[in-house]
């Protein structure tokens, strides 16, 4: 394995070489030929002055991709939908403004699962009508997961050192794990959601996707902070810290960590890699505590879905009302449903059942919604993560983030095997995924999640694990997982006929 400095230096040279030879066009050619992760490159990308030495001090000159449901002043924000293709409000989301103020270069807009994977039940992660299908750089026929598909694939492919994703449930940690990189979903309220196309006021947040935990901590330090326009962030200035300075390679020593067995067991290969990750945690000094029983997920999932449908309608209608009607003629969710029905490319692969269900909801004053919101928060937070931490006297929980990437299938949609994202997502608590190994050449991640506002500790524990495991591996860009040297011989007859 290459040491961290060598990895950063090689990646910096790769990105700057592509920029220097032909500006963003060089990056665009590489992207289109491989992962198709970016909807639009900014001309500013060619001015990126990113080098490995500067990364230890600041993000000055670092090119960062922004998921295309987050507004930037210099590029349209489409959420992957043709209905928003001309949505150019000329404003930066506060988190983008913070990144620019810290010296980052906004390199472009990353493709995503259209509407952040909240349109239809048989969706294809990484596909949008605007950007097409993003591919997994480890095997191009495999799915990148979503909805921050382009953000994770671009970082894994070495096109940029970092990207910003968003998550409602799994949309940062799943693509990060499936593409073999680091993804961090902060506590809801640590990072502003203003000028981000919404799904859920209760669960939405933005977060960094990077190749290392240190870079994720660096970027979070720049992004985090109070935004008067987002009441959820009222405590952010008081809670935020220098997350990179708080990293400690020895932070696992003597610490009790809960092994969330109830969030594993859905894929044998992933479970085997998880056992190796647990051995690394022990080697780093952690005391592991087995937890076999967790919260019942059915009631949490049902309450969550009611919350998402109701909040999506209210939030999206408010967002559309904030756009320029000359750029975005669809002014409501009902208009958007009609637009999709009249636009063949939008509904050619899957439907909009969630849109239709959301349109039928009764609003934020509906008692059914209020009960579901309170139930979801209680079951996932105080009676979920908080109870597990207290009863087992542990500071965090670990589990596999999810299984290896499935084949992209435009006919049947996603073949999702399982994940550990729901508890932290519904509670609004921090969740980090770090590369933990490979299943037949496909990466899988280790999830570390814990209490509300415990972001610094979660990042530090992940950093300590990362230094022990050194599990990151650059992608091979195989056309198919069947080309893997360990798999290919097994697909031919054992004896020639």
Tab-separated table of C-alpha atoms in Angstrom:
chain	number	residue	atom	x	y	z
A	1	UNK	CA	0.000	0.000	0.000
A	2	UNK	CA	1.143	3.545	-0.754
A	3	UNK	CA	1.590	5.840	2.212
A	4	UNK	CA	-0.851	8.719	2.602
A	5	UNK	CA	1.574	11.364	1.316
A	6	UNK	CA	2.394	9.323	-1.770
A	7	UNK	CA	-1.283	8.736	-2.507
A	8	UNK	CA	-2.039	12.452	-2.194
A	9	UNK	CA	0.928	13.450	-4.316
A	10	UNK	CA	-0.014	10.984	-7.055
A	11	UNK	CA	-3.628	12.100	-7.022
A	12	UNK	CA	-2.630	15.769	-7.092
A	13	UNK	CA	-0.409	15.182	-10.090
A	14	UNK	CA	-3.162	13.321	-11.892
A	15	UNK	CA	-5.752	16.045	-11.360
A	16	UNK	CA	-3.404	18.914	-12.166
A	17	UNK	CA	-2.059	17.155	-15.248
A	18	UNK	CA	-5.560	16.774	-16.655
A	19	UNK	CA	-6.309	20.438	-15.925
A	20	UNK	CA	-3.036	21.731	-17.315
A	21	UNK	CA	-3.248	19.930	-20.628
A	22	UNK	CA	-6.706	20.959	-21.689
A	23	UNK	CA	-8.522	22.570	-18.767
A	24	UNK	CA	-11.758	20.991	-17.588
A	25	UNK	CA	-12.115	19.341	-20.999
A	26	UNK	CA	-9.344	16.911	-20.091
A	27	UNK	CA	-11.198	15.923	-16.946
A	28	UNK	CA	-14.449	15.710	-18.878
A	29	UNK	CA	-12.956	13.335	-21.448
A	30	UNK	CA	-11.615	11.060	-18.708
A	31	UNK	CA	-14.905	11.180	-16.849
A	32	UNK	CA	-17.102	10.408	-19.843
A	33	UNK	CA	-14.836	7.527	-20.872
A	34	UNK	CA	-15.030	5.913	-17.462
A	35	UNK	CA	-17.487	6.762	-14.689
A	36	UNK	CA	-19.671	9.579	-16.150
A	37	UNK	CA	-19.818	11.240	-12.760
A	38	UNK	CA	-20.042	14.946	-13.576
A	39	UNK	CA	-22.894	16.944	-15.096
A	40	UNK	CA	-20.887	20.143	-15.583
A	41	UNK	CA	-17.267	21.195	-15.053
A	42	UNK	CA	-16.550	24.751	-13.975
A	43	UNK	CA	-13.928	26.749	-15.892
A	44	UNK	CA	-12.471	27.474	-12.451
A	45	UNK	CA	-11.306	23.866	-12.250
A	46	UNK	CA	-8.417	24.698	-14.563
A	47	UNK	CA	-7.171	27.243	-11.999
A	48	UNK	CA	-7.035	24.694	-9.172
A	49	UNK	CA	-3.702	24.884	-7.394
A	50	UNK	CA	-3.949	21.723	-5.381
A	51	UNK	CA	-0.873	20.060	-3.960
A	52	UNK	CA	-0.252	17.477	-1.297
A	53	UNK	CA	1.759	19.761	0.964
A	54	UNK	CA	-0.962	22.377	1.278
A	55	UNK	CA	-3.530	19.764	2.287
A	56	UNK	CA	-1.978	19.424	5.717
A	57	UNK	CA	-2.740	23.074	6.462
A	58	UNK	CA	-5.832	24.176	4.566
A	59	UNK	CA	-8.129	23.473	1.644
A	60	UNK	CA	-6.753	26.425	-0.332
A	61	UNK	CA	-6.752	25.496	-4.020
A	62	UNK	CA	-8.442	22.125	-3.487
A	63	UNK	CA	-10.907	21.305	-6.325
A	64	UNK	CA	-14.212	20.097	-4.867
A	65	UNK	CA	-17.217	18.797	-6.795
A	66	UNK	CA	-20.693	19.754	-5.608
A	67	UNK	CA	-23.649	17.399	-5.915
A	68	UNK	CA	-26.098	18.857	-8.408
A	69	UNK	CA	-28.883	19.375	-5.905
A	70	UNK	CA	-26.799	22.041	-4.130
A	71	UNK	CA	-26.841	25.539	-5.602
A	72	UNK	CA	-23.719	27.244	-6.904
A	73	UNK	CA	-23.730	30.777	-8.278
A	74	UNK	CA	-21.878	29.891	-11.474
A	75	UNK	CA	-23.720	26.752	-12.648
A	76	UNK	CA	-27.323	25.521	-12.925
A	77	UNK	CA	-28.718	23.220	-10.235
A	78	UNK	CA	-30.869	20.480	-11.737
A	79	UNK	CA	-31.236	17.669	-9.168
A	80	UNK	CA	-30.798	15.572	-12.322
A	81	UNK	CA	-34.234	16.568	-13.664
A	82	UNK	CA	-34.983	18.097	-17.037
A	83	UNK	CA	-37.545	20.257	-15.258
A	84	UNK	CA	-34.688	22.154	-13.591
A	85	UNK	CA	-32.216	22.164	-16.462
A	86	UNK	CA	-32.383	25.982	-16.707
A	87	UNK	CA	-32.429	26.565	-12.936
A	88	UNK	CA	-29.592	29.081	-12.554
A	89	UNK	CA	-30.465	31.212	-9.513
A	90	UNK	CA	-27.041	32.845	-9.383
A	91	UNK	CA	-26.500	32.166	-5.686
A	92	UNK	CA	-24.263	29.920	-3.639
A	93	UNK	CA	-25.710	27.662	-0.984
A	94	UNK	CA	-24.194	28.775	2.338
A	95	UNK	CA	-22.093	25.624	2.544
A	96	UNK	CA	-20.641	26.413	-0.896
A	97	UNK	CA	-19.958	30.000	0.149
A	98	UNK	CA	-18.102	28.678	3.197
A	99	UNK	CA	-15.965	26.387	1.035
A	100	UNK	CA	-15.086	29.247	-1.310
A	101	UNK	CA	-14.239	31.483	1.652
A	102	UNK	CA	-11.859	28.781	2.921
A	103	UNK	CA	-10.082	28.808	-0.437
A	104	UNK	CA	-11.570	25.747	-2.125
A	105	UNK	CA	-12.127	25.720	-5.887
A	106	UNK	CA	-15.617	24.624	-6.907
A	107	UNK	CA	-14.733	22.286	-9.758
A	108	UNK	CA	-18.188	21.378	-11.064
A	109	UNK	CA	-21.523	19.698	-10.420
A	110	UNK	CA	-21.676	15.958	-9.774
A	111	UNK	CA	-24.315	13.673	-11.226
A	112	UNK	CA	-26.745	12.041	-8.805
A	113	UNK	CA	-29.676	9.701	-8.622
A	114	UNK	CA	-32.428	11.967	-9.943
A	115	UNK	CA	-34.259	13.836	-7.164
A	116	UNK	CA	-31.824	12.170	-4.740
A	117	UNK	CA	-33.468	8.763	-5.275
A	118	UNK	CA	-36.891	9.939	-4.177
A	119	UNK	CA	-39.073	9.682	-7.256
A	120	UNK	CA	-40.039	6.066	-7.897
A	121	UNK	CA	-39.833	2.655	-6.248
A	122	UNK	CA	-37.816	0.951	-9.021
A	123	UNK	CA	-35.212	3.666	-9.457
A	124	UNK	CA	-31.699	3.091	-10.755
A	125	UNK	CA	-29.117	4.610	-8.456
A	126	UNK	CA	-26.731	6.939	-10.252
A	127	UNK	CA	-29.137	7.686	-13.117
A	128	UNK	CA	-30.624	11.052	-13.909
A	129	UNK	CA	-32.351	12.337	-17.003
A	130	UNK	CA	-29.804	15.167	-17.204
A	131	UNK	CA	-26.595	13.276	-16.449
A	132	UNK	CA	-27.334	9.726	-17.572
A	133	UNK	CA	-25.871	6.750	-15.706
A	134	UNK	CA	-22.858	7.074	-13.410
A	135	UNK	CA	-20.673	3.978	-13.211
A	136	UNK	CA	-18.592	2.401	-10.470
A	137	UNK	CA	-14.853	2.803	-11.194
A	138	UNK	CA	-13.979	-0.559	-9.657
A	139	UNK	CA	-16.126	-2.348	-12.260
A	140	UNK	CA	-17.927	-0.173	-14.787
A	141	UNK	CA	-20.900	-2.533	-15.062
A	142	UNK	CA	-21.542	-2.158	-11.327
A	143	UNK	CA	-23.712	0.444	-9.679
A	144	UNK	CA	-22.223	3.365	-7.714
A	145	UNK	CA	-25.156	3.387	-5.266
A	146	UNK	CA	-26.808	6.707	-4.550
A	147	UNK	CA	-27.918	9.237	-4.397
A	148	UNK	CA	-24.520	10.997	-4.188
A	149	UNK	CA	-23.335	8.698	-6.959
A	150	UNK	CA	-21.254	11.108	-9.007
A	151	UNK	CA	-19.663	12.646	-5.920
A	152	UNK	CA	-18.356	9.268	-4.734
A	153	UNK	CA	-17.410	7.897	-8.154
A	154	UNK	CA	-15.447	11.025	-9.080
A	155	UNK	CA	-13.434	10.929	-5.858
A	156	UNK	CA	-12.772	7.200	-6.197
A	157	UNK	CA	-11.735	7.679	-9.837
A	158	UNK	CA	-9.198	10.343	-8.874
A	159	UNK	CA	-10.878	13.125	-10.825
A	160	UNK	CA	-10.998	15.316	-7.713
A	161	UNK	CA	-9.776	14.864	-4.147
A	162	UNK	CA	-13.145	15.667	-2.607
A	163	UNK	CA	-16.825	16.148	-3.300
A	164	UNK	CA	-19.910	17.176	-1.387
A	165	UNK	CA	-22.887	14.832	-1.185
A	166	UNK	CA	-26.226	14.966	0.561
A	167	UNK	CA	-28.020	12.324	2.591
A	168	UNK	CA	-31.545	11.694	3.757
A	169	UNK	CA	-30.962	7.982	4.383
A	170	UNK	CA	-27.784	6.374	3.064
A	171	UNK	CA	-27.107	8.760	0.198
A	172	UNK	CA	-23.605	9.692	1.368
A	173	UNK	CA	-22.468	6.525	3.107
A	174	UNK	CA	-23.778	3.975	0.578
A	175	UNK	CA	-22.089	5.456	-2.519
A	176	UNK	CA	-18.924	6.187	-0.558
A	177	UNK	CA	-18.706	2.552	0.584
A	178	UNK	CA	-19.652	1.101	-2.805
A	179	UNK	CA	-16.936	3.164	-4.506
A	180	UNK	CA	-14.328	2.479	-1.844
A	181	UNK	CA	-13.921	5.949	-0.327
A	182	UNK	CA	-14.727	7.854	2.873
A	183	UNK	CA	-18.136	9.462	3.407
A	184	UNK	CA	-19.350	11.413	6.408
A	185	UNK	CA	-22.964	12.294	7.232
A	186	UNK	CA	-22.838	14.933	9.980
A	187	UNK	CA	-25.349	15.486	12.743
A	188	UNK	CA	-28.384	17.129	11.168
A	189	UNK	CA	-28.045	20.816	11.979
A	190	UNK	CA	-24.250	21.034	11.794
A	191	UNK	CA	-24.262	22.073	8.102
A	192	UNK	CA	-26.746	24.443	6.462
A	193	UNK	CA	-29.358	23.033	4.064
A	194	UNK	CA	-30.335	26.418	2.598
A	195	UNK	CA	-30.471	26.419	-1.223
A	196	UNK	CA	-30.330	22.631	-1.427
A	197	UNK	CA	-33.144	20.828	-3.247
A	198	UNK	CA	-34.848	19.121	-0.297
A	199	UNK	CA	-36.398	15.814	0.620
A	200	UNK	CA	-36.785	15.970	4.383
A	201	UNK	CA	-36.333	18.793	6.865
A	202	UNK	CA	-35.956	16.153	9.573
A	203	UNK	CA	-33.209	14.091	7.934
A	204	UNK	CA	-31.456	16.042	5.152
A	205	UNK	CA	-27.821	17.067	5.514
A	206	UNK	CA	-24.795	17.609	3.321
A	207	UNK	CA	-21.399	16.072	3.996
A	208	UNK	CA	-17.952	15.403	2.505
A	209	UNK	CA	-16.829	12.451	0.388
A	210	UNK	CA	-13.054	12.019	0.208
A	211	UNK	CA	-10.280	9.458	-0.017
A	212	UNK	CA	-9.168	9.941	3.596
A	213	UNK	CA	-10.819	10.690	6.918
A	214	UNK	CA	-8.414	13.594	7.432
A	215	UNK	CA	-9.667	15.300	4.292
A	216	UNK	CA	-13.293	14.727	5.313
A	217	UNK	CA	-12.542	16.360	8.670
A	218	UNK	CA	-10.790	19.252	6.966
A	219	UNK	CA	-13.730	19.950	4.666
A	220	UNK	CA	-16.319	19.553	7.413
A	221	UNK	CA	-14.464	22.185	9.442
A	222	UNK	CA	-14.996	24.628	6.578
A	223	UNK	CA	-18.628	23.657	5.887
A	224	UNK	CA	-20.040	23.567	9.391
A	225	UNK	CA	-21.704	26.537	11.029
A	226	UNK	CA	-24.912	28.330	11.921
A	227	UNK	CA	-27.142	29.677	9.135
A	228	UNK	CA	-29.946	32.040	10.222
A	229	UNK	CA	-32.046	30.801	7.307
A	230	UNK	CA	-31.895	27.200	8.579
A	231	UNK	CA	-33.227	26.995	12.167
A	232	UNK	CA	-31.869	23.453	12.549
A	233	UNK	CA	-28.341	24.925	12.576
A	234	UNK	CA	-28.927	27.209	15.594
A	235	UNK	CA	-26.408	25.243	17.689
A	236	UNK	CA	-23.868	24.667	14.933
A	237	UNK	CA	-21.465	27.492	15.776
A	238	UNK	CA	-21.352	26.398	19.407
A	239	UNK	CA	-20.930	22.725	18.468
A	240	UNK	CA	-18.438	22.948	15.589
A	241	UNK	CA	-14.709	22.520	16.106
A	242	UNK	CA	-11.538	21.991	14.126
A	243	UNK	CA	-12.338	18.417	13.180
A	244	UNK	CA	-8.976	17.718	11.605
A	245	UNK	CA	-7.078	18.906	14.675
A	246	UNK	CA	-9.270	16.605	16.786
A	247	UNK	CA	-8.160	13.471	14.920
A	248	UNK	CA	-6.119	11.045	17.009
A	249	UNK	CA	-4.603	7.853	15.616
A	250	UNK	CA	-4.702	6.411	19.134
A	251	UNK	CA	-8.350	7.211	19.829
A	252	UNK	CA	-9.464	3.561	19.737
A	253	UNK	CA	-7.160	2.490	22.561
A	254	UNK	CA	-9.157	1.373	25.590
A	255	UNK	CA	-12.457	2.497	24.085
A	256	UNK	CA	-15.582	0.333	24.181
A	257	UNK	CA	-17.180	-0.045	20.742
A	258	UNK	CA	-20.523	-1.758	20.134
A	259	UNK	CA	-20.630	-4.333	17.337
A	260	UNK	CA	-24.104	-3.929	15.830
A	261	UNK	CA	-24.672	-7.546	14.773
A	262	UNK	CA	-28.353	-6.727	14.174
A	263	UNK	CA	-27.238	-4.518	11.253
A	264	UNK	CA	-25.207	-7.225	9.487
A	265	UNK	CA	-25.808	-10.719	8.156
A	266	UNK	CA	-27.266	-9.880	4.751
A	267	UNK	CA	-24.207	-10.875	2.668
A	268	UNK	CA	-21.635	-13.559	3.516
A	269	UNK	CA	-18.713	-11.937	1.723
A	270	UNK	CA	-19.339	-8.611	3.439
A	271	UNK	CA	-19.594	-10.337	6.824
A	272	UNK	CA	-16.182	-11.959	6.282
A	273	UNK	CA	-14.578	-8.587	5.568
A	274	UNK	CA	-16.375	-7.155	8.606
A	275	UNK	CA	-14.741	-9.783	10.825
A	276	UNK	CA	-11.352	-8.667	9.513
A	277	UNK	CA	-12.293	-5.062	10.284
A	278	UNK	CA	-13.195	-6.060	13.840
A	279	UNK	CA	-9.749	-7.631	14.172
A	280	UNK	CA	-8.221	-4.315	13.083
A	281	UNK	CA	-10.288	-2.472	15.682
A	282	UNK	CA	-9.026	-4.845	18.371
A	283	UNK	CA	-5.454	-4.422	17.135
A	284	UNK	CA	-5.889	-0.659	17.528
A	285	UNK	CA	-6.842	-1.209	21.169
A	286	UNK	CA	-10.637	-1.141	21.061
A	287	UNK	CA	-12.710	-3.268	23.422
A	288	UNK	CA	-15.532	-4.724	21.321
A	289	UNK	CA	-18.949	-5.350	22.830
A	290	UNK	CA	-21.301	-7.689	20.958
A	291	UNK	CA	-24.830	-6.303	20.477
A	292	UNK	CA	-27.174	-8.811	18.887
A	293	UNK	CA	-30.510	-7.100	19.406
A	294	UNK	CA	-31.327	-3.661	18.094
A	295	UNK	CA	-34.462	-1.597	17.613
A	296	UNK	CA	-37.265	-3.092	15.566
A	297	UNK	CA	-36.755	-1.528	12.146
A	298	UNK	CA	-40.271	-2.024	10.727
A	299	UNK	CA	-41.975	0.705	12.787
A	300	UNK	CA	-39.055	3.071	12.172
A	301	UNK	CA	-39.211	2.510	8.428
A	302	UNK	CA	-42.972	3.014	8.214
A	303	UNK	CA	-42.877	6.214	10.259
A	304	UNK	CA	-39.909	7.489	8.264
A	305	UNK	CA	-41.691	7.013	4.936
A	306	UNK	CA	-44.687	9.051	6.093
A	307	UNK	CA	-42.311	11.798	7.226
A	308	UNK	CA	-40.384	11.819	3.948
A	309	UNK	CA	-43.485	11.959	1.769
A	310	UNK	CA	-45.016	14.818	3.748
A	311	UNK	CA	-41.857	16.864	4.142
A	312	UNK	CA	-40.881	16.352	0.515
A	313	UNK	CA	-44.059	17.968	-0.766
A	314	UNK	CA	-43.773	20.935	1.584
A	315	UNK	CA	-40.049	21.382	1.060
A	316	UNK	CA	-40.066	20.980	-2.702
A	317	UNK	CA	-42.970	23.381	-3.175
A	318	UNK	CA	-41.093	25.953	-1.089
A	319	UNK	CA	-37.903	25.395	-3.080
A	320	UNK	CA	-39.655	25.715	-6.443
A	321	UNK	CA	-41.320	28.917	-5.257
A	322	UNK	CA	-37.826	30.342	-4.609
A	323	UNK	CA	-36.702	29.807	-8.207
A	324	UNK	CA	-37.109	32.114	-11.197
A	325	UNK	CA	-40.376	31.235	-13.012
A	326	UNK	CA	-38.802	32.170	-16.338
A	327	UNK	CA	-36.173	29.470	-15.712
A	328	UNK	CA	-38.346	26.920	-13.882
A	329	UNK	CA	-41.954	26.878	-15.165
A	330	UNK	CA	-42.801	23.917	-12.910
A	331	UNK	CA	-43.848	25.744	-9.735
A	332	UNK	CA	-45.230	22.898	-7.624
A	333	UNK	CA	-44.925	19.159	-7.120
A	334	UNK	CA	-48.183	18.753	-9.050
A	335	UNK	CA	-46.615	20.655	-11.961
A	336	UNK	CA	-43.578	18.402	-11.771
A	337	UNK	CA	-45.688	15.261	-11.936
A	338	UNK	CA	-47.382	16.619	-15.059
A	339	UNK	CA	-44.005	17.606	-16.551
A	340	UNK	CA	-42.657	14.086	-16.091
A	341	UNK	CA	-45.749	12.558	-17.677
A	342	UNK	CA	-45.243	14.777	-20.721
A	343	UNK	CA	-41.485	14.129	-20.985
A	344	UNK	CA	-40.689	10.624	-22.289
A	345	UNK	CA	-37.035	10.566	-21.164
A	346	UNK	CA	-38.024	11.171	-17.561
A	347	UNK	CA	-40.249	8.114	-17.123
A	348	UNK	CA	-38.686	5.764	-19.674
A	349	UNK	CA	-36.875	3.623	-17.063
A	350	UNK	CA	-38.943	3.948	-13.868
A	351	UNK	CA	-41.934	5.792	-12.497
A	352	UNK	CA	-42.788	8.536	-10.016
A	353	UNK	CA	-44.840	6.705	-7.419
A	354	UNK	CA	-43.237	8.623	-4.533
A	355	UNK	CA	-44.118	11.933	-6.176
A	356	UNK	CA	-47.738	10.898	-6.521
A	357	UNK	CA	-47.896	9.656	-2.924
A	358	UNK	CA	-46.248	12.829	-1.653
A	359	UNK	CA	-48.719	15.014	-3.526
A	360	UNK	CA	-51.556	13.249	-1.703
A	361	UNK	CA	-50.191	14.025	1.783
A	362	UNK	CA	-52.027	16.378	4.113
A	363	UNK	CA	-49.304	18.840	5.064
A	364	UNK	CA	-47.099	19.587	8.050
A	365	UNK	CA	-50.110	20.171	10.321
A	366	UNK	CA	-51.549	16.714	9.618
A	367	UNK	CA	-51.750	14.732	12.900
A	368	UNK	CA	-50.665	11.570	11.083
A	369	UNK	CA	-47.465	13.283	9.979
A	370	UNK	CA	-46.757	14.784	13.398
A	371	UNK	CA	-47.198	11.416	15.088
A	372	UNK	CA	-44.966	9.699	12.514
A	373	UNK	CA	-42.249	12.360	12.887
A	374	UNK	CA	-42.214	12.085	16.675
A	375	UNK	CA	-42.300	8.280	16.543
A	376	UNK	CA	-39.441	8.040	14.054
A	377	UNK	CA	-37.207	10.381	16.045
A	378	UNK	CA	-37.941	8.635	19.337
A	379	UNK	CA	-37.438	5.087	18.079
A	380	UNK	CA	-34.222	5.824	16.184
A	381	UNK	CA	-32.701	8.326	18.632
A	382	UNK	CA	-33.524	8.116	22.361
A	383	UNK	CA	-34.887	4.551	22.191
A	384	UNK	CA	-32.481	3.481	19.451
A	385	UNK	CA	-28.876	4.682	19.279
A	386	UNK	CA	-28.929	6.461	22.646
A	387	UNK	CA	-30.326	3.416	24.445
A	388	UNK	CA	-27.782	1.070	22.845
A	389	UNK	CA	-24.881	3.315	23.774
A	390	UNK	CA	-26.045	3.631	27.377
A	391	UNK	CA	-27.098	0.024	28.014
A	392	UNK	CA	-23.856	-1.411	26.655
A	393	UNK	CA	-21.603	1.380	27.913
A	394	UNK	CA	-20.089	2.013	24.481
A	395	UNK	CA	-19.157	5.274	22.751
A	396	UNK	CA	-20.070	4.248	19.186
A	397	UNK	CA	-21.505	1.438	17.090
A	398	UNK	CA	-19.912	-0.308	14.109
A	399	UNK	CA	-21.473	-2.342	11.306
A	400	UNK	CA	-20.963	-3.017	7.612
A	401	UNK	CA	-22.191	-0.013	5.624
A	402	UNK	CA	-23.697	-2.272	2.971
A	403	UNK	CA	-22.953	-5.073	0.552
A	404	UNK	CA	-20.785	-4.843	-2.568
A	405	UNK	CA	-22.070	-2.976	-5.614
A	406	UNK	CA	-24.752	-4.727	-7.653
A	407	UNK	CA	-24.904	-4.774	-11.479
A	408	UNK	CA	-26.570	-1.687	-12.908
A	409	UNK	CA	-29.898	-2.875	-14.321
A	410	UNK	CA	-32.081	-0.448	-16.291
A	411	UNK	CA	-34.846	-3.058	-16.496
A	412	UNK	CA	-35.262	-4.249	-12.910
A	413	UNK	CA	-33.684	-1.353	-11.056
A	414	UNK	CA	-31.523	-1.567	-7.932
A	415	UNK	CA	-30.749	-4.880	-6.241
A	416	UNK	CA	-30.084	-3.500	-2.773
A	417	UNK	CA	-29.077	-6.180	-0.242
A	418	UNK	CA	-29.033	-4.176	2.995
A	419	UNK	CA	-27.363	-1.399	4.941
A	420	UNK	CA	-26.810	0.090	8.384
A	421	UNK	CA	-27.761	3.670	7.510
A	422	UNK	CA	-31.325	3.970	8.798
A	423	UNK	CA	-30.828	4.459	12.538
A	424	UNK	CA	-28.376	7.353	12.213
A	425	UNK	CA	-30.325	8.822	9.298
A	426	UNK	CA	-33.700	8.895	11.061
A	427	UNK	CA	-32.194	10.029	14.368
A	428	UNK	CA	-30.178	12.734	12.618
A	429	UNK	CA	-26.943	11.486	14.234
A	430	UNK	CA	-23.423	11.349	12.718
A	431	UNK	CA	-22.410	8.402	10.529
A	432	UNK	CA	-18.999	7.744	8.973
A	433	UNK	CA	-18.059	5.076	6.451
A	434	UNK	CA	-14.409	4.108	5.920
A	435	UNK	CA	-13.079	1.532	3.414
A	436	UNK	CA	-12.711	-1.838	5.156
A	437	UNK	CA	-11.836	-4.235	2.321
A	438	UNK	CA	-13.048	-5.972	-0.814
A	439	UNK	CA	-15.407	-8.734	-1.869
A	440	UNK	CA	-14.183	-10.207	-5.168
A	441	UNK	CA	-12.605	-6.880	-6.091
A	442	UNK	CA	-15.586	-4.751	-5.038
A	443	UNK	CA	-15.126	-2.425	-2.039
A	444	UNK	CA	-17.205	-2.452	1.125
A	445	UNK	CA	-17.154	0.019	3.992
A	446	UNK	CA	-17.156	0.021	7.779
A	447	UNK	CA	-19.824	2.222	9.360
A	448	UNK	CA	-19.160	4.048	12.624
A	449	UNK	CA	-22.069	5.956	14.151
A	450	UNK	CA	-22.965	7.375	17.511
A	451	UNK	CA	-24.591	10.141	19.517
A	452	UNK	CA	-25.931	13.479	18.345
A	453	UNK	CA	-23.196	16.143	18.050
A	454	UNK	CA	-20.480	13.537	18.607
A	455	UNK	CA	-19.116	14.190	15.106
A	456	UNK	CA	-15.532	14.855	16.222
A	457	UNK	CA	-15.286	11.558	18.105
A	458	UNK	CA	-16.814	9.541	15.257
A	459	UNK	CA	-14.320	11.032	12.803
A	460	UNK	CA	-11.415	10.395	15.169
A	461	UNK	CA	-12.410	6.754	15.711
A	462	UNK	CA	-12.661	6.331	11.944
A	463	UNK	CA	-9.262	7.934	11.500
A	464	UNK	CA	-7.699	5.548	14.006
A	465	UNK	CA	-9.296	2.580	12.234
A	466	UNK	CA	-8.125	3.877	8.852
A	467	UNK	CA	-4.518	4.131	10.066
A	468	UNK	CA	-4.713	0.550	11.304
A	469	UNK	CA	-6.493	-1.023	8.335
A	470	UNK	CA	-5.052	0.892	5.352
A	471	UNK	CA	-7.860	-0.642	3.306
A	472	UNK	CA	-8.175	2.003	0.585
A	473	UNK	CA	-7.256	0.811	-2.890
A	474	UNK	CA	-7.449	2.792	-6.117
A	475	UNK	CA	-9.987	1.421	-8.635
A	476	UNK	CA	-9.029	-0.835	-11.527
A	477	UNK	CA	-11.666	0.490	-13.991
A	478	UNK	CA	-12.539	-3.059	-15.083
A	479	UNK	CA	-15.258	-3.209	-17.710
A	480	UNK	CA	-16.918	-5.926	-15.648
A	481	UNK	CA	-16.341	-7.608	-12.313
A	482	UNK	CA	-16.097	-10.778	-14.411
A	483	UNK	CA	-12.701	-9.475	-15.609
A	484	UNK	CA	-11.302	-9.682	-12.085
A	485	UNK	CA	-8.308	-12.001	-12.188
A	486	UNK	CA	-9.693	-14.054	-9.298
A	487	UNK	CA	-13.126	-14.435	-10.893
A	488	UNK	CA	-12.415	-14.833	-14.624
A	489	UNK	CA	-10.903	-18.350	-14.429
A	490	UNK	CA	-13.885	-19.576	-12.427
A	491	UNK	CA	-16.294	-18.603	-15.201
A	492	UNK	CA	-14.753	-21.004	-17.688
A	493	UNK	CA	-15.110	-24.790	-17.672
A	494	UNK	CA	-12.695	-26.576	-15.336
A	495	UNK	CA	-11.772	-29.120	-18.030
A	496	UNK	CA	-11.610	-28.387	-21.747
A	497	UNK	CA	-14.118	-30.364	-23.753
